[in-house]
Amino acid sequence: MKILITGNMGYVGSVLVRRLRESYPDASLMGLDLGYFGNCLSSNGIFPECRLNHQYFGDVRNLSAELLSGVDAVVYLAALSNDPLGHAFEEATLDVNYRSCIRAAKMAKEAEVKSFVFASSCSVYGYAEDGARIEASPVNPLTAYAKSKVWTERDLAPLADGRFKVSCLRFATACGMSDRLRLDLVLNDFVAGAVAYKKISILSDGTPWRPLIHVKDMARAIDWAIRRELTAGGPFLIVNVGDDSWNYQVKDLAEAVAKVIPGVEISINKNAQPDKRSYRVSFEKFKELAPGYTPEVDLITAITELRDGLSVIDFKDEDFRQSRFIRLNILAHLKKQGMLTDNLEWATDTQLPKTTN
Ligand SMILES: NC(=O)c1ccc[n+]([C@@H]2O[C@H](COP(=O)([O-])OP(=O)(O)OC[C@H]3O[C@@H](n4cnc5c(N)ncnc54)[C@H](O)[C@@H]3O)[C@@H](O)[C@H]2O)c1
């Protein structure tokens, strides 16, 4: 078994590699990543990439056919991974998340890869407050990020067949501890605020609905998708991945955090513009197709683990929304330093600013 994971050096990838190493102890696991967040570690453990057989540093926009030789499964995580990044770097978002994914899938099919797993998102539903969305519900992508996911799903569909299985996993918003933590995710942000300065400041009025999933359960779902039989979903599958019980309003999440971390003050932004992203999602189809792989981690465990994980790294940064745990801050910083080009490629030596001794 040979598995290639693109975008493995991020929040989800760091957890996924651990899971796949446990599930496939003898497999050849390979990662391909530009390494934007390589040094944004949030644990005192080993580099997550140590569990791989090979780490390639490269750009999915220049994927070579050679890398796909003999590969059984591709997991496509590489992305500019949220709405603020999509807003700041729209063209790169469409290039990395959408066009390069379709190109990678075509190359994978040509190379006789059997299983292609795409990390899609429930954000494709945009604003949908009139009941839980199922996979057949109309999509309503409101941002470049969400559009990149919808267009990728659309163009992956005709590539799938009995020998090339494609799984589009529409993940709920992730939460939980990872060796490369992100704090630009709602629950992680709340726990960080509670730990750092005993405050949770909700940027919205707290009413938007947001389904969540623990990052370990995302990794379990990807594991399932890699190996699923064609009888479970057919050659081309789109499925919401999460659990019905994890559909929360943002204010409920804040209250749950305050229960686990006592003495926390919650503030709501009463003047906030209505949040355009609000949706409830049905995860019934996933439960039917993958009964042994439905989410296991509950909300209180997720919060407790985050609290403990932050305490292990002595996290106290009250200004964490300006920190290296926010994806946009890192890319904006690297770009400002001249390390990244406008299109978010690493600048070549000749483009880098001269260092002075
Ligand atoms: N975290 C969530 O809440 C969530 C929810 C739904 C879907 N997803 C999807 O899961 C995937 C992983 O998300 P994440 O939270 O780990 O994001 P992340 O930002 O932590 O990781 C993305 C990784 O992709 C890499 N990358 C970016 N551009 C690349 C390029 N051109 N070539 C090679 N590598 C590149 C980055 O260096 C990074 O390591 C993404 O596709 C994301 O859209 C995430």
Short mmCIF file of C-alpha atoms and ligand atoms in Angstrom, two decimals:
data_model
loop_
_atom_site.label_atom_id
_atom_site.label_comp_id
_atom_site.label_asym_id
_atom_site.label_seq_id
_atom_site.Cartn_x
_atom_site.Cartn_y
_atom_site.Cartn_z
CA MET A 1 0.00 0.00 0.00
CA LYS A 2 1.35 3.41 -1.00
CA ILE A 3 -0.48 6.60 0.01
CA LEU A 4 0.31 10.17 -1.02
CA ILE A 5 -1.04 12.99 1.16
CA THR A 6 -0.85 16.50 -0.24
CA GLY A 7 -0.91 19.32 2.32
CA ASN A 8 0.19 16.91 5.04
CA MET A 9 2.08 19.53 7.09
CA GLY A 10 -1.01 21.39 8.30
CA TYR A 11 -3.54 21.04 11.09
CA VAL A 12 -5.44 18.02 9.71
CA GLY A 13 -2.44 16.41 7.98
CA SER A 14 -0.44 16.22 11.20
CA VAL A 15 -3.21 14.19 12.85
CA LEU A 16 -3.96 12.15 9.72
CA VAL A 17 -0.38 10.94 9.34
CA ARG A 18 -0.45 9.54 12.87
CA ARG A 19 -3.77 7.77 12.17
CA LEU A 20 -2.65 6.29 8.84
CA ARG A 21 0.62 5.07 10.34
CA GLU A 22 -1.42 3.21 12.98
CA SER A 23 -3.88 1.83 10.42
CA TYR A 24 -1.26 0.86 7.83
CA PRO A 25 1.95 0.09 9.75
CA ASP A 26 3.66 -1.34 6.68
CA ALA A 27 2.41 1.11 4.07
CA SER A 28 4.61 3.57 2.28
CA LEU A 29 3.27 6.96 3.37
CA MET A 30 4.38 10.03 1.45
CA GLY A 31 3.67 13.69 2.05
CA LEU A 32 3.86 16.62 -0.36
CA ASP A 33 3.71 20.11 1.08
CA LEU A 34 5.13 23.57 0.51
CA GLY A 35 5.82 23.78 4.24
CA TYR A 36 4.22 27.17 4.85
CA PHE A 37 3.47 26.21 8.46
CA GLY A 38 6.37 23.81 9.00
CA ASN A 39 7.61 25.61 12.12
CA CYS A 40 4.17 26.37 13.56
CA LEU A 41 4.35 23.43 15.94
CA SER A 42 2.13 23.29 18.98
CA SER A 43 3.49 20.28 20.78
CA ASN A 44 6.71 19.26 22.43
CA GLY A 45 6.65 15.93 20.61
CA ILE A 46 8.39 14.74 17.47
CA PHE A 47 7.83 16.21 14.03
CA PRO A 48 4.63 14.62 12.70
CA GLU A 49 6.46 13.95 9.42
CA CYS A 50 8.75 11.43 11.15
CA ARG A 51 5.97 8.89 10.72
CA LEU A 52 6.15 9.17 6.93
CA ASN A 53 8.44 7.20 4.64
CA HIS A 54 9.06 10.29 2.49
CA GLN A 55 8.41 13.98 2.85
CA TYR A 56 8.54 15.92 -0.40
CA PHE A 57 8.73 19.70 -0.27
CA GLY A 58 6.91 20.90 -3.35
CA ASP A 59 3.93 22.68 -4.81
CA VAL A 60 0.78 20.80 -5.88
CA ARG A 61 0.59 23.33 -8.68
CA ASN A 62 3.67 21.59 -10.20
CA LEU A 63 2.86 18.00 -9.25
CA SER A 64 4.98 15.55 -11.23
CA ALA A 65 3.66 12.26 -12.61
CA GLU A 66 6.70 10.54 -11.13
CA LEU A 67 5.40 11.10 -7.61
CA LEU A 68 2.25 9.13 -8.43
CA SER A 69 4.01 6.06 -9.69
CA GLY A 70 2.80 2.94 -7.83
CA VAL A 71 0.53 5.02 -5.55
CA ASP A 72 -2.72 3.32 -4.43
CA ALA A 73 -4.45 6.28 -2.79
CA VAL A 74 -4.16 10.07 -2.85
CA VAL A 75 -5.54 12.24 -0.06
CA TYR A 76 -5.84 15.84 -1.28
CA LEU A 77 -5.65 18.19 1.72
CA ALA A 78 -3.49 20.92 0.16
CA ALA A 79 -5.36 24.19 0.31
CA LEU A 80 -5.55 27.77 1.30
CA SER A 81 -7.76 26.59 4.02
CA ASN A 82 -10.28 29.23 5.04
CA ASP A 83 -12.41 32.21 3.97
CA PRO A 84 -9.95 34.96 5.02
CA LEU A 85 -7.18 33.31 2.97
CA GLY A 86 -9.55 32.94 0.02
CA HIS A 87 -10.39 36.62 0.31
CA ALA A 88 -6.76 37.76 0.55
CA PHE A 89 -5.40 35.36 -2.10
CA GLU A 90 -8.31 34.51 -4.38
CA GLU A 91 -6.39 33.42 -7.47
CA ALA A 92 -4.00 31.22 -5.48
CA THR A 93 -6.98 29.70 -3.66
CA LEU A 94 -8.62 28.69 -6.92
CA ASP A 95 -5.29 27.43 -8.28
CA VAL A 96 -4.33 25.30 -5.29
CA ASN A 97 -7.71 24.16 -4.00
CA TYR A 98 -9.48 23.67 -7.32
CA ARG A 99 -7.45 23.62 -10.56
CA SER A 100 -4.47 21.74 -9.10
CA CYS A 101 -6.76 19.20 -7.46
CA ILE A 102 -8.47 18.41 -10.76
CA ARG A 103 -5.09 18.15 -12.47
CA ALA A 104 -3.81 15.87 -9.69
CA ALA A 105 -6.90 13.66 -10.00
CA LYS A 106 -6.46 13.33 -13.78
CA MET A 107 -2.79 12.44 -13.30
CA ALA A 108 -3.71 10.00 -10.53
CA LYS A 109 -6.24 8.24 -12.75
CA GLU A 110 -3.65 8.01 -15.52
CA ALA A 111 -1.22 6.49 -13.00
CA GLU A 112 -3.86 3.88 -12.01
CA VAL A 113 -4.32 5.20 -8.48
CA LYS A 114 -7.40 3.45 -7.08
CA SER A 115 -8.74 5.86 -4.48
CA PHE A 116 -8.78 9.68 -4.47
CA VAL A 117 -10.00 11.43 -1.33
CA PHE A 118 -10.80 15.13 -1.47
CA ALA A 119 -11.17 17.25 1.69
CA SER A 120 -14.29 19.27 0.92
CA SER A 121 -16.27 21.34 3.40
CA CYS A 122 -19.78 21.92 4.71
CA SER A 123 -19.13 25.61 4.04
CA VAL A 124 -20.48 24.86 0.54
CA TYR A 125 -23.94 25.27 2.16
CA GLY A 126 -23.22 28.92 3.02
CA TYR A 127 -26.39 30.28 4.61
CA ALA A 128 -29.07 27.69 5.26
CA GLU A 129 -31.10 28.12 8.41
CA ASP A 130 -34.31 26.48 7.28
CA GLY A 131 -33.39 22.93 8.26
CA ALA A 132 -30.46 20.55 8.08
CA ARG A 133 -28.71 20.29 4.72
CA ILE A 134 -28.31 16.91 3.05
CA GLU A 135 -25.88 16.17 0.22
CA ALA A 136 -28.60 16.65 -2.40
CA SER A 137 -29.57 20.09 -1.05
CA PRO A 138 -28.61 23.04 -3.22
CA VAL A 139 -25.19 24.48 -2.44
CA ASN A 140 -24.73 28.17 -1.75
CA PRO A 141 -21.01 28.96 -1.78
CA LEU A 142 -20.51 32.51 -0.58
CA THR A 143 -16.73 32.82 -0.67
CA ALA A 144 -13.81 31.95 -2.95
CA TYR A 145 -12.90 29.17 -0.52
CA ALA A 146 -16.38 27.62 -0.65
CA LYS A 147 -16.54 28.04 -4.45
CA SER A 148 -13.20 26.24 -4.80
CA LYS A 149 -14.73 23.24 -3.01
CA VAL A 150 -17.96 23.23 -5.06
CA TRP A 151 -16.14 23.50 -8.38
CA THR A 152 -13.68 20.76 -7.44
CA GLU A 153 -16.50 18.36 -6.53
CA ARG A 154 -18.25 19.18 -9.82
CA ASP A 155 -15.17 18.51 -11.96
CA LEU A 156 -14.09 15.41 -10.04
CA ALA A 157 -17.42 13.70 -10.72
CA PRO A 158 -16.83 12.76 -14.38
CA LEU A 159 -13.40 11.31 -13.59
CA ALA A 160 -14.69 8.62 -11.23
CA ASP A 161 -15.34 5.08 -12.41
CA GLY A 162 -15.13 1.48 -11.21
CA ARG A 163 -11.32 1.63 -11.20
CA PHE A 164 -10.91 5.21 -9.92
CA LYS A 165 -12.92 5.81 -6.77
CA VAL A 166 -13.41 9.44 -5.75
CA SER A 167 -14.62 10.46 -2.28
CA CYS A 168 -15.50 14.08 -1.52
CA LEU A 169 -15.78 14.42 2.24
CA ARG A 170 -17.71 17.55 3.20
CA PHE A 171 -16.23 18.09 6.63
CA ALA A 172 -17.87 20.10 9.38
CA THR A 173 -15.63 22.78 10.93
CA ALA A 174 -12.70 21.12 12.62
CA CYS A 175 -11.72 21.46 16.25
CA GLY A 176 -9.30 19.83 18.65
CA MET A 177 -5.62 19.52 19.34
CA SER A 178 -3.07 18.84 16.62
CA ASP A 179 0.73 19.05 16.45
CA ARG A 180 0.09 22.05 14.17
CA LEU A 181 -2.80 23.73 15.91
CA ARG A 182 -4.93 26.37 14.19
CA LEU A 183 -6.61 29.00 16.34
CA ASP A 184 -8.63 30.44 13.45
CA LEU A 185 -11.28 27.78 14.09
CA VAL A 186 -14.21 28.69 16.29
CA LEU A 187 -13.93 26.24 19.19
CA ASN A 188 -10.12 26.40 19.27
CA ASP A 189 -10.35 30.20 19.39
CA PHE A 190 -12.76 30.07 22.34
CA VAL A 191 -10.59 27.67 24.33
CA ALA A 192 -7.47 29.75 23.61
CA GLY A 193 -9.24 32.90 24.87
CA ALA A 194 -10.45 31.10 27.97
CA VAL A 195 -6.96 29.74 28.74
CA ALA A 196 -5.02 32.91 27.90
CA TYR A 197 -7.14 35.59 29.57
CA LYS A 198 -10.34 34.07 30.87
CA LYS A 199 -12.41 35.67 28.14
CA ILE A 200 -14.28 34.41 25.12
CA SER A 201 -15.11 37.12 22.66
CA ILE A 202 -17.68 35.98 20.13
CA LEU A 203 -17.23 37.97 16.93
CA SER A 204 -20.85 37.42 15.87
CA ASP A 205 -24.07 37.74 17.85
CA GLY A 206 -23.64 34.06 18.78
CA THR A 207 -26.67 32.75 16.91
CA PRO A 208 -25.11 31.21 13.75
CA TRP A 209 -25.27 27.44 13.47
CA ARG A 210 -21.99 25.65 12.92
CA PRO A 211 -21.54 21.87 12.79
CA LEU A 212 -18.21 20.76 14.22
CA ILE A 213 -16.03 17.67 14.07
CA HIS A 214 -12.94 16.67 15.99
CA VAL A 215 -9.80 16.51 13.88
CA LYS A 216 -9.13 12.91 14.99
CA ASP A 217 -12.58 11.95 13.66
CA MET A 218 -11.74 13.65 10.36
CA ALA A 219 -8.68 11.42 10.12
CA ARG A 220 -10.81 8.34 10.83
CA ALA A 221 -13.23 9.33 8.05
CA ILE A 222 -10.36 9.76 5.58
CA ASP A 223 -9.05 6.34 6.58
CA TRP A 224 -12.51 4.92 5.81
CA ALA A 225 -12.72 6.73 2.46
CA ILE A 226 -9.34 5.41 1.32
CA ARG A 227 -10.46 1.82 1.78
CA ARG A 228 -14.23 1.99 1.27
CA GLU A 229 -15.81 -0.61 -1.02
CA LEU A 230 -17.60 0.56 -4.16
CA THR A 231 -20.79 -0.80 -2.61
CA ALA A 232 -20.47 1.94 0.04
CA GLY A 233 -21.23 5.01 -2.01
CA GLY A 234 -20.26 4.01 -5.56
CA PRO A 235 -17.39 5.31 -7.72
CA PHE A 236 -18.18 8.97 -6.97
CA LEU A 237 -19.26 9.92 -3.48
CA ILE A 238 -20.12 13.20 -1.85
CA VAL A 239 -20.86 12.86 1.85
CA ASN A 240 -21.23 15.21 4.80
CA VAL A 241 -18.81 14.15 7.52
CA GLY A 242 -19.70 14.91 11.11
CA ASP A 243 -22.43 13.95 13.55
CA ASP A 244 -25.99 15.27 13.95
CA SER A 245 -25.38 15.89 17.64
CA TRP A 246 -22.51 18.28 16.81
CA ASN A 247 -24.75 20.95 15.19
CA TYR A 248 -24.25 23.82 17.63
CA GLN A 249 -24.97 27.51 17.75
CA VAL A 250 -21.81 29.48 18.33
CA LYS A 251 -23.01 30.73 21.73
CA ASP A 252 -23.57 27.12 22.90
CA LEU A 253 -19.94 26.37 22.10
CA ALA A 254 -18.82 29.33 24.21
CA GLU A 255 -21.00 28.20 27.10
CA ALA A 256 -19.59 24.67 26.92
CA VAL A 257 -16.05 26.08 27.11
CA ALA A 258 -17.02 28.19 30.13
CA LYS A 259 -18.31 25.06 31.86
CA VAL A 260 -14.99 23.25 31.45
CA ILE A 261 -12.83 26.31 32.25
CA PRO A 262 -14.55 28.11 35.12
CA GLY A 263 -14.45 31.85 35.70
CA VAL A 264 -14.59 32.72 32.01
CA GLU A 265 -16.42 35.81 30.81
CA ILE A 266 -18.29 35.52 27.49
CA SER A 267 -18.82 38.62 25.38
CA ILE A 268 -21.10 38.77 22.38
CA ASN A 269 -20.76 41.36 19.63
CA LYS A 270 -24.29 42.81 19.66
CA ASN A 271 -23.44 45.16 16.78
CA ALA A 272 -22.09 42.41 14.53
CA GLN A 273 -23.32 42.24 10.97
CA PRO A 274 -25.45 39.08 10.57
CA ASP A 275 -23.05 36.17 9.95
CA LYS A 276 -23.47 35.03 6.38
CA ARG A 277 -22.29 31.54 7.28
CA SER A 278 -24.89 29.61 9.22
CA TYR A 279 -26.07 26.13 8.45
CA ARG A 280 -27.23 22.93 10.05
CA VAL A 281 -26.20 19.71 8.39
CA SER A 282 -27.51 16.15 8.34
CA PHE A 283 -24.84 13.46 8.71
CA GLU A 284 -27.25 10.56 8.27
CA LYS A 285 -25.68 9.37 5.00
CA PHE A 286 -22.22 9.08 6.55
CA LYS A 287 -23.66 7.10 9.45
CA GLU A 288 -25.30 4.68 7.01
CA LEU A 289 -22.24 4.25 4.80
CA ALA A 290 -19.54 4.15 7.47
CA PRO A 291 -21.12 2.80 10.66
CA GLY A 292 -17.78 2.00 12.32
CA TYR A 293 -16.28 5.39 11.53
CA THR A 294 -18.77 7.94 12.84
CA PRO A 295 -17.37 10.61 15.19
CA GLU A 296 -16.34 9.37 18.63
CA VAL A 297 -14.98 12.44 20.39
CA ASP A 298 -17.56 14.53 22.29
CA LEU A 299 -17.53 18.28 22.79
CA ILE A 300 -16.42 18.26 26.43
CA THR A 301 -13.51 15.91 25.65
CA ALA A 302 -12.47 18.14 22.74
CA ILE A 303 -12.44 21.21 25.01
CA THR A 304 -10.62 19.41 27.84
CA GLU A 305 -7.93 18.10 25.46
CA LEU A 306 -7.42 21.56 23.97
CA ARG A 307 -7.10 23.11 27.42
CA ASP A 308 -4.54 20.47 28.43
CA GLY A 309 -2.66 20.67 25.12
CA LEU A 310 -2.35 24.45 25.43
CA SER A 311 -1.14 24.12 28.99
CA VAL A 312 1.61 21.65 27.92
CA ILE A 313 3.06 24.31 25.61
CA ASP A 314 2.58 26.98 28.31
CA PHE A 315 0.20 28.95 26.09
CA LYS A 316 -0.53 32.38 27.56
CA ASP A 317 -0.71 34.65 24.50
CA GLU A 318 -3.58 37.09 25.03
CA ASP A 319 -2.88 38.44 21.57
CA PHE A 320 -3.25 35.03 19.93
CA ARG A 321 -5.47 36.35 17.13
CA GLN A 322 -2.32 38.10 15.87
CA SER A 323 -0.15 35.01 16.38
CA ARG A 324 1.44 32.29 14.27
CA PHE A 325 -1.50 29.99 15.02
CA ILE A 326 -3.61 31.98 12.54
CA ARG A 327 -2.97 30.85 8.96
CA LEU A 328 -3.53 34.29 7.41
CA ASN A 329 -0.96 35.92 9.73
CA ILE A 330 1.77 33.50 8.65
CA LEU A 331 1.20 33.90 4.92
CA ALA A 332 0.83 37.68 5.16
CA HIS A 333 4.05 37.84 7.18
CA LEU A 334 6.02 35.62 4.77
CA LYS A 335 4.76 37.70 1.87
CA LYS A 336 5.68 40.96 3.58
CA GLN A 337 9.19 39.62 4.21
CA GLY A 338 9.51 38.87 0.48
CA MET A 339 9.73 35.12 1.18
CA LEU A 340 6.58 34.41 -0.84
CA THR A 341 5.61 35.81 -4.22
CA ASP A 342 2.19 37.41 -4.87
CA ASN A 343 1.00 33.97 -5.99
CA LEU A 344 2.26 32.39 -2.73
CA GLU A 345 5.15 30.52 -4.29
CA TRP A 346 8.44 30.54 -2.38
CA ALA A 347 10.59 33.34 -3.72
CA THR A 348 13.77 32.12 -5.41
CA ASP A 349 17.14 33.18 -3.97
CA THR A 350 17.41 35.98 -6.47
CA GLN A 351 14.01 37.34 -5.41
CA LEU A 352 14.75 37.24 -1.68
CA PRO A 353 15.73 40.49 0.03
CA LYS A 354 19.46 40.73 0.73
CA THR A 355 20.39 39.98 4.34
CA THR A 356 22.85 42.36 5.97
CA ASN A 357 25.61 41.10 8.28
N1 LIG B 1 -9.86 22.66 9.35
C1 LIG B 1 -11.16 22.65 8.99
O1 LIG B 1 -12.06 23.11 9.71
C2 LIG B 1 -11.58 22.03 7.69
C3 LIG B 1 -12.93 21.79 7.47
C4 LIG B 1 -13.32 21.31 6.23
C5 LIG B 1 -12.37 21.04 5.28
N2 LIG B 1 -11.05 21.26 5.53
C6 LIG B 1 -10.07 20.99 4.47
O2 LIG B 1 -9.08 20.09 4.96
C7 LIG B 1 -7.83 20.39 4.35
C8 LIG B 1 -6.76 20.58 5.41
O3 LIG B 1 -7.12 21.67 6.26
P1 LIG B 1 -6.17 22.16 7.44
O4 LIG B 1 -7.06 22.67 8.51
O5 LIG B 1 -5.18 21.12 7.75
O6 LIG B 1 -5.45 23.41 6.74
P2 LIG B 1 -3.95 23.92 6.94
O7 LIG B 1 -3.91 25.30 6.41
O8 LIG B 1 -3.51 23.68 8.32
O9 LIG B 1 -3.11 22.94 5.99
C9 LIG B 1 -3.08 23.07 4.59
C10 LIG B 1 -1.72 22.55 4.13
O10 LIG B 1 -1.67 22.69 2.70
C11 LIG B 1 -0.36 23.13 2.37
N3 LIG B 1 -0.37 23.78 1.07
C12 LIG B 1 -0.98 24.94 0.74
N4 LIG B 1 -0.74 25.25 -0.54
C13 LIG B 1 0.02 24.24 -1.04
C14 LIG B 1 0.60 23.99 -2.31
N5 LIG B 1 0.44 24.84 -3.35
N6 LIG B 1 1.33 22.86 -2.49
C15 LIG B 1 1.53 22.00 -1.45
N7 LIG B 1 1.01 22.20 -0.22
C16 LIG B 1 0.26 23.31 -0.02
C17 LIG B 1 0.03 24.07 3.50
O11 LIG B 1 1.45 24.26 3.58
C18 LIG B 1 -0.56 23.35 4.70
O12 LIG B 1 0.40 22.48 5.28
C19 LIG B 1 -8.07 21.63 3.47
O13 LIG B 1 -8.32 21.22 2.16
C20 LIG B 1 -9.30 22.24 4.08
O14 LIG B 1 -10.00 23.01 3.14
C21 LIG B 1 -10.62 21.74 6.72
#
